[in-house]
Structures are given as structure tokens and as C-alpha cells.
Amino acid sequence: MSWQTYVDEHLMCETEGQHLTAAAIIGHDGSVWAQSASFPQFKPDEIAAIMKDFDEPGSLAPTGLHLAGAKYMVIQGEPGAVIRGKKGPGGVTVKKTTQALIFGIYDEPMTPGQCNMVVERLGDYLVDQGL
């Protein structure tokens, strides 16, 4: 299965009648493996800051998580595994796998829990596959 298929069929799928706004699978080095058409054009230093937070949990909390210039307030996650951010009626979930970062961006009416479930389920599957 191609990486784009994972984005299209597993991340952008319907969950309880809702869809993510955007999704992507990005390598630890910031290279895009696959993304939805709506995924924002991020900056390499934004991915570097996210990777740093996985190595040093809490490093993003004072400044927020930035993606394509949008600032998300960092909320509870799983140190070294998941970062969650909130911005107005939406937010972002980032799950780290062995080789990649799985991004899901949502807006209401999708809930944070629905976004977390979609992103983390795929992330857990890829970790189990050694990816």
C-alpha cells in the first residue's frame, strides 16, 4: 500500500460522520511521504521543533506548536509518543512512529477524541509494522 493510500483511506476517512480537515505522513527529517491536498505548507524548522519535543517532552509548551505559521496551544499528550494541540474550535494530533510523524488536523464538529483515535490508530499500526 502506498503512503498516499494510508492518508486517503485511513486518515481522511469518515469517523462517526466526521472527517479530518487535513492529514499527512512526514518523515523524521521533514520529508513529506504523503499528504492530503488541504495539508498546510509547513516550514522545516516547525518539524524540527516537533521532533525536539518528542526527545525533550514539554519543550513546545512555552511557545506552542507551530504548523504553517499557525500556533496551537500544546495540551496533554503522551511524552515521546503523541503531541496534541488546540487552536480555537480545532486542533492537531501528531503521533510519532519509528520512522515518521502522522499528522491529523481537525475542526468542529469533529472532536479532539475522534482526531486522536484516527491518528493514533494508524500510528500504532505502523509502529507494530516496524515503520
Coordinates of N, CA and C in Angstrom, one line a residue:
M1 N 0.8 -1.2 0.0 CA 0.0 0.0 0.0 C 0.9 1.2 0.0
S2 N 0.5 2.2 -0.8 CA 1.3 3.5 -0.9 C 1.0 4.3 0.3
W3 N 2.0 5.2 0.6 CA 1.8 6.2 1.8 C 0.5 7.0 1.5
Q4 N 0.3 7.4 0.2 CA -0.8 8.2 -0.1 C -2.1 7.5 0.2
T5 N -2.2 6.2 0.0 CA -3.4 5.4 0.3 C -3.6 5.4 1.8
Y6 N -2.6 5.4 2.7 CA -2.8 5.5 4.1 C -3.4 6.8 4.5
V7 N -3.0 7.9 3.8 CA -3.6 9.2 4.1 C -5.0 9.3 3.6
D8 N -5.2 8.8 2.4 CA -6.6 8.9 1.8 C -7.6 8.0 2.5
E9 N -7.2 6.8 2.8 CA -8.2 5.8 3.2 C -8.2 5.6 4.7
H10 N -7.1 6.0 5.4 CA -7.1 5.7 6.9 C -7.1 7.0 7.7
L11 N -6.6 8.1 7.2 CA -6.6 9.4 7.9 C -7.8 10.3 7.5
M12 N -8.0 10.4 6.2 CA -9.1 11.2 5.7 C -10.4 10.5 5.6
C13 N -10.5 9.3 6.2 CA -11.8 8.6 6.2 C -12.8 9.2 7.1
E14 N -14.1 8.7 6.9 CA -15.1 9.2 7.8 C -15.1 8.5 9.1
T15 N -15.2 9.3 10.2 CA -15.3 8.8 11.5 C -16.5 9.3 12.2
E16 N -17.5 8.5 12.5 CA -18.8 8.9 13.1 C -19.3 10.1 12.4
G17 N -19.3 10.1 11.0 CA -19.8 11.2 10.2 C -18.9 12.4 10.1
Q18 N -17.7 12.3 10.7 CA -16.8 13.5 10.6 C -15.5 13.1 9.8
H19 N -14.8 14.1 9.4 CA -13.6 13.9 8.6 C -12.5 14.9 9.2
L20 N -11.2 14.5 9.1 CA -10.2 15.4 9.4 C -10.2 16.5 8.4
T21 N -9.7 17.7 8.7 CA -9.6 18.8 7.8 C -8.4 18.5 6.9
A22 N -7.3 18.0 7.4 CA -6.1 17.7 6.7 C -5.3 16.7 7.4
A23 N -4.4 16.0 6.7 CA -3.6 14.9 7.2 C -2.3 14.7 6.4
A24 N -1.3 14.2 7.1 CA 0.0 13.9 6.4 C 0.8 12.9 7.1
I25 N 1.7 12.3 6.4 CA 2.7 11.4 6.9 C 4.0 12.0 6.5
I26 N 4.8 12.4 7.5 CA 6.1 13.1 7.3 C 7.2 12.4 7.9
G27 N 8.3 12.2 7.2 CA 9.5 11.6 7.8 C 10.1 12.4 8.9
H28 N 10.9 11.7 9.8 CA 11.5 12.5 10.9 C 12.4 13.6 10.4
D29 N 12.9 13.5 9.1 CA 13.7 14.5 8.6 C 12.9 15.7 8.0
G30 N 11.6 15.6 8.0 CA 10.8 16.7 7.5 C 10.3 16.4 6.0
S31 N 10.7 15.3 5.4 CA 10.3 15.0 4.1 C 8.9 14.5 4.1
V32 N 8.1 15.0 3.1 CA 6.7 14.6 3.0 C 6.6 13.2 2.3
W33 N 6.0 12.2 3.0 CA 5.8 10.9 2.4 C 4.5 10.9 1.7
A34 N 3.4 11.6 2.3 CA 2.1 11.7 1.7 C 1.3 12.7 2.4
Q35 N 0.4 13.4 1.7 CA -0.4 14.4 2.4 C -1.7 14.6 1.7
S36 N -2.7 15.1 2.4 CA -4.0 15.4 1.8 C -3.7 16.8 1.1
A37 N -4.6 17.0 0.1 CA -4.5 18.3 -0.7 C -4.6 19.5 0.2
S38 N -5.3 19.4 1.3 CA -5.5 20.6 2.2 C -4.4 20.7 3.3
F39 N -3.4 19.8 3.3 CA -2.4 20.0 4.4 C -1.6 21.2 4.1
P40 N -1.4 22.0 5.2 CA -0.7 23.3 5.0 C 0.8 23.2 4.7
Q41 N 1.3 24.2 4.0 CA 2.7 24.2 3.7 C 3.6 24.6 4.9
F42 N 4.1 23.6 5.6 CA 4.8 23.8 6.8 C 6.3 24.2 6.5
K43 N 7.0 24.7 7.6 CA 8.4 25.1 7.5 C 9.2 24.0 8.1
P44 N 10.4 23.7 7.6 CA 11.3 22.6 8.1 C 11.6 22.8 9.6
D45 N 11.7 24.1 10.1 CA 12.1 24.3 11.5 C 10.9 24.0 12.4
E46 N 9.6 24.0 11.8 CA 8.5 23.6 12.6 C 8.5 22.1 12.9
I47 N 8.9 21.3 11.9 CA 9.0 19.9 12.1 C 10.2 19.6 13.1
A48 N 11.3 20.3 12.9 CA 12.4 20.1 13.8 C 12.0 20.4 15.3
A49 N 11.2 21.4 15.5 CA 10.7 21.8 16.9 C 9.8 20.6 17.4
I50 N 9.0 20.1 16.5 CA 8.1 19.0 17.0 C 9.0 17.7 17.3
M51 N 10.0 17.4 16.5 CA 10.9 16.3 16.8 C 11.6 16.5 18.1
K52 N 12.0 17.8 18.4 CA 12.7 18.1 19.6 C 11.8 17.8 20.8
D53 N 10.5 18.1 20.7 CA 9.5 17.9 21.8 C 9.4 16.4 22.0
F54 N 9.5 15.6 21.0 CA 9.4 14.1 21.3 C 10.6 13.7 22.0
D55 N 11.8 14.3 21.8 CA 13.0 13.9 22.5 C 13.1 14.6 23.9
E56 N 12.5 15.8 24.0 CA 12.5 16.6 25.2 C 11.1 17.0 25.5
P57 N 10.2 16.1 26.0 CA 8.8 16.4 26.2 C 8.7 17.7 27.1
G58 N 7.8 18.6 26.6 CA 7.5 19.8 27.2 C 8.2 21.0 26.6
S59 N 9.1 20.8 25.6 CA 9.9 21.9 25.1 C 9.0 22.8 24.2
L60 N 7.8 22.3 23.7 CA 6.9 23.1 22.9 C 5.9 23.9 23.8
A61 N 5.7 23.4 25.0 CA 4.7 24.0 25.8 C 4.8 25.6 26.0
P62 N 6.0 26.1 26.2 CA 6.1 27.6 26.4 C 5.8 28.4 25.1
T63 N 6.1 27.8 23.9 CA 6.0 28.6 22.7 C 4.8 28.2 21.9
G64 N 4.3 27.0 22.1 CA 3.2 26.4 21.3 C 3.8 25.6 20.1
L65 N 2.9 24.8 19.5 CA 3.3 24.0 18.4 C 2.9 24.9 17.1
H66 N 3.8 25.1 16.2 CA 3.5 25.9 15.0 C 3.5 25.0 13.8
L67 N 2.6 25.2 12.9 CA 2.5 24.4 11.7 C 2.0 25.4 10.6
A68 N 2.8 25.7 9.6 CA 2.5 26.6 8.6 C 2.2 28.0 9.2
G69 N 2.9 28.3 10.2 CA 2.7 29.6 10.9 C 1.5 29.7 11.8
A70 N 0.6 28.7 11.8 CA -0.5 28.7 12.8 C 0.0 28.1 14.1
K71 N -0.4 28.8 15.2 CA 0.1 28.4 16.5 C -1.0 27.6 17.3
Y72 N -0.6 26.5 17.7 CA -1.5 25.6 18.5 C -1.0 25.6 20.0
M73 N -1.9 25.7 20.9 CA -1.6 25.6 22.3 C -1.4 24.1 22.6
V74 N -0.3 23.7 23.1 CA 0.0 22.3 23.4 C -0.8 21.8 24.6
I75 N -1.6 20.8 24.4 CA -2.4 20.2 25.5 C -1.8 18.8 25.8
Q76 N -2.4 18.1 26.8 CA -1.9 16.8 27.2 C -1.7 15.9 26.0
G77 N -0.6 15.1 26.1 CA -0.3 14.1 25.1 C 0.4 13.0 25.8
E78 N 1.2 12.2 25.1 CA 1.9 11.1 25.7 C 3.4 11.4 25.4
P79 N 4.2 11.7 26.4 CA 5.6 12.1 26.2 C 6.3 11.1 25.4
G80 N 7.0 11.6 24.3 CA 7.8 10.8 23.4 C 6.9 10.1 22.4
A81 N 5.6 10.2 22.4 CA 4.8 9.4 21.5 C 3.7 10.2 20.8
V82 N 3.0 11.1 21.5 CA 1.9 11.9 20.9 C 2.0 13.3 21.4
I83 N 1.8 14.3 20.5 CA 1.6 15.7 20.9 C 0.3 16.1 20.4
R84 N -0.5 16.8 21.3 CA -1.8 17.3 20.9 C -1.8 18.8 21.0
G85 N -2.4 19.5 20.0 CA -2.5 20.9 20.1 C -3.9 21.4 19.8
K86 N -4.3 22.5 20.4 CA -5.6 23.1 20.3 C -5.5 24.5 19.7
K87 N -6.4 24.9 18.8 CA -6.5 26.2 18.3 C -7.9 26.5 18.0
G88 N -8.5 27.4 18.8 CA -9.9 27.7 18.6 C -10.8 26.4 18.6
P89 N -11.7 26.3 17.6 CA -12.6 25.2 17.6 C -11.9 23.9 17.0
G90 N -10.7 23.9 16.7 CA -10.0 22.8 16.1 C -8.7 22.5 16.8
G91 N -7.9 21.7 16.1 CA -6.6 21.3 16.7 C -5.8 20.4 15.8
V92 N -4.8 19.8 16.4 CA -3.9 18.9 15.7 C -3.4 17.8 16.6
T93 N -3.3 16.6 16.1 CA -2.7 15.5 16.8 C -1.5 15.0 16.0
V94 N -0.3 14.8 16.6 CA 0.9 14.3 16.0 C 1.3 13.0 16.7
K95 N 1.4 11.9 16.0 CA 1.8 10.6 16.5 C 3.2 10.3 15.9
K96 N 4.1 10.0 16.8 CA 5.5 9.6 16.3 C 5.5 8.1 16.2
T97 N 6.0 7.6 15.0 CA 6.3 6.2 14.8 C 7.8 6.1 14.7
T98 N 8.3 4.9 14.4 CA 9.7 4.6 14.3 C 10.4 5.5 13.3
Q99 N 9.7 5.7 12.2 CA 10.3 6.5 11.0 C 9.6 7.7 10.6
A100 N 8.4 8.0 11.1 CA 7.6 9.1 10.6 C 6.8 9.8 11.7
L101 N 6.2 10.9 11.3 CA 5.2 11.6 12.1 C 3.9 11.5 11.4
I102 N 2.8 11.2 12.1 CA 1.5 11.1 11.5 C 0.7 12.4 12.0
F103 N 0.3 13.2 11.1 CA -0.4 14.5 11.4 C -1.9 14.4 11.1
G104 N -2.7 14.8 12.0 CA -4.2 15.0 11.7 C -4.6 16.3 12.2
I105 N -5.2 17.1 11.4 CA -5.7 18.4 11.7 C -7.3 18.4 11.6
Y106 N -7.9 18.9 12.6 CA -9.4 18.9 12.6 C -10.0 20.2 13.0
D107 N -11.3 20.4 12.7 CA -12.1 21.5 13.1 C -13.5 20.9 13.5
E108 N -14.2 21.7 14.4 CA -15.5 21.2 14.8 C -16.3 21.1 13.5
P109 N -17.2 20.1 13.4 CA -17.8 19.4 14.6 C -17.0 18.1 15.0
M110 N -15.9 17.8 14.3 CA -15.0 16.7 14.7 C -14.5 17.0 16.1
T111 N -14.4 16.0 17.0 CA -13.9 16.3 18.3 C -12.4 15.9 18.4
P112 N -11.7 16.4 19.5 CA -10.3 16.0 19.7 C -10.2 14.5 19.8
G113 N -11.1 13.9 20.5 CA -11.0 12.5 20.7 C -11.1 11.7 19.4
Q114 N -12.0 12.2 18.5 CA -12.1 11.5 17.2 C -10.8 11.6 16.4
C115 N -10.2 12.8 16.4 CA -9.0 13.0 15.7 C -7.9 12.2 16.3
N116 N -7.8 12.1 17.6 CA -6.8 11.3 18.3 C -6.9 9.9 17.9
M117 N -8.2 9.4 17.9 CA -8.4 8.0 17.6 C -7.9 7.6 16.2
V118 N -8.3 8.5 15.2 CA -7.9 8.2 13.8 C -6.3 8.2 13.6
V119 N -5.7 9.3 14.2 CA -4.2 9.4 14.0 C -3.5 8.3 14.8
E120 N -3.9 8.1 16.0 CA -3.1 7.2 16.9 C -3.3 5.8 16.5
R121 N -4.5 5.4 15.9 CA -4.7 4.0 15.5 C -3.8 3.7 14.3
L122 N -3.7 4.6 13.4 CA -2.8 4.4 12.2 C -1.3 4.4 12.8
G123 N -1.0 5.3 13.6 CA 0.4 5.4 14.2 C 0.8 4.1 14.9
D124 N -0.2 3.6 15.7 CA 0.1 2.3 16.4 C 0.3 1.1 15.5
Y125 N -0.5 1.1 14.4 CA -0.4 0.1 13.4 C 1.0 0.1 12.8
L126 N 1.4 1.3 12.4 CA 2.7 1.5 11.7 C 3.9 1.1 12.7
V127 N 3.7 1.5 13.9 CA 4.8 1.1 14.9 C 4.8 -0.5 15.0
D128 N 3.7 -1.1 15.0 CA 3.6 -2.6 15.1 C 4.3 -3.2 13.8
Q129 N 4.2 -2.5 12.7 CA 4.8 -2.9 11.4 C 6.3 -2.6 11.3
G130 N 6.9 -1.9 12.4 CA 8.3 -1.5 12.4 C 8.5 -0.3 11.6
L131 N 7.5 0.5 11.3 CA 7.6 1.7 10.5 C 7.4 2.9 11.4

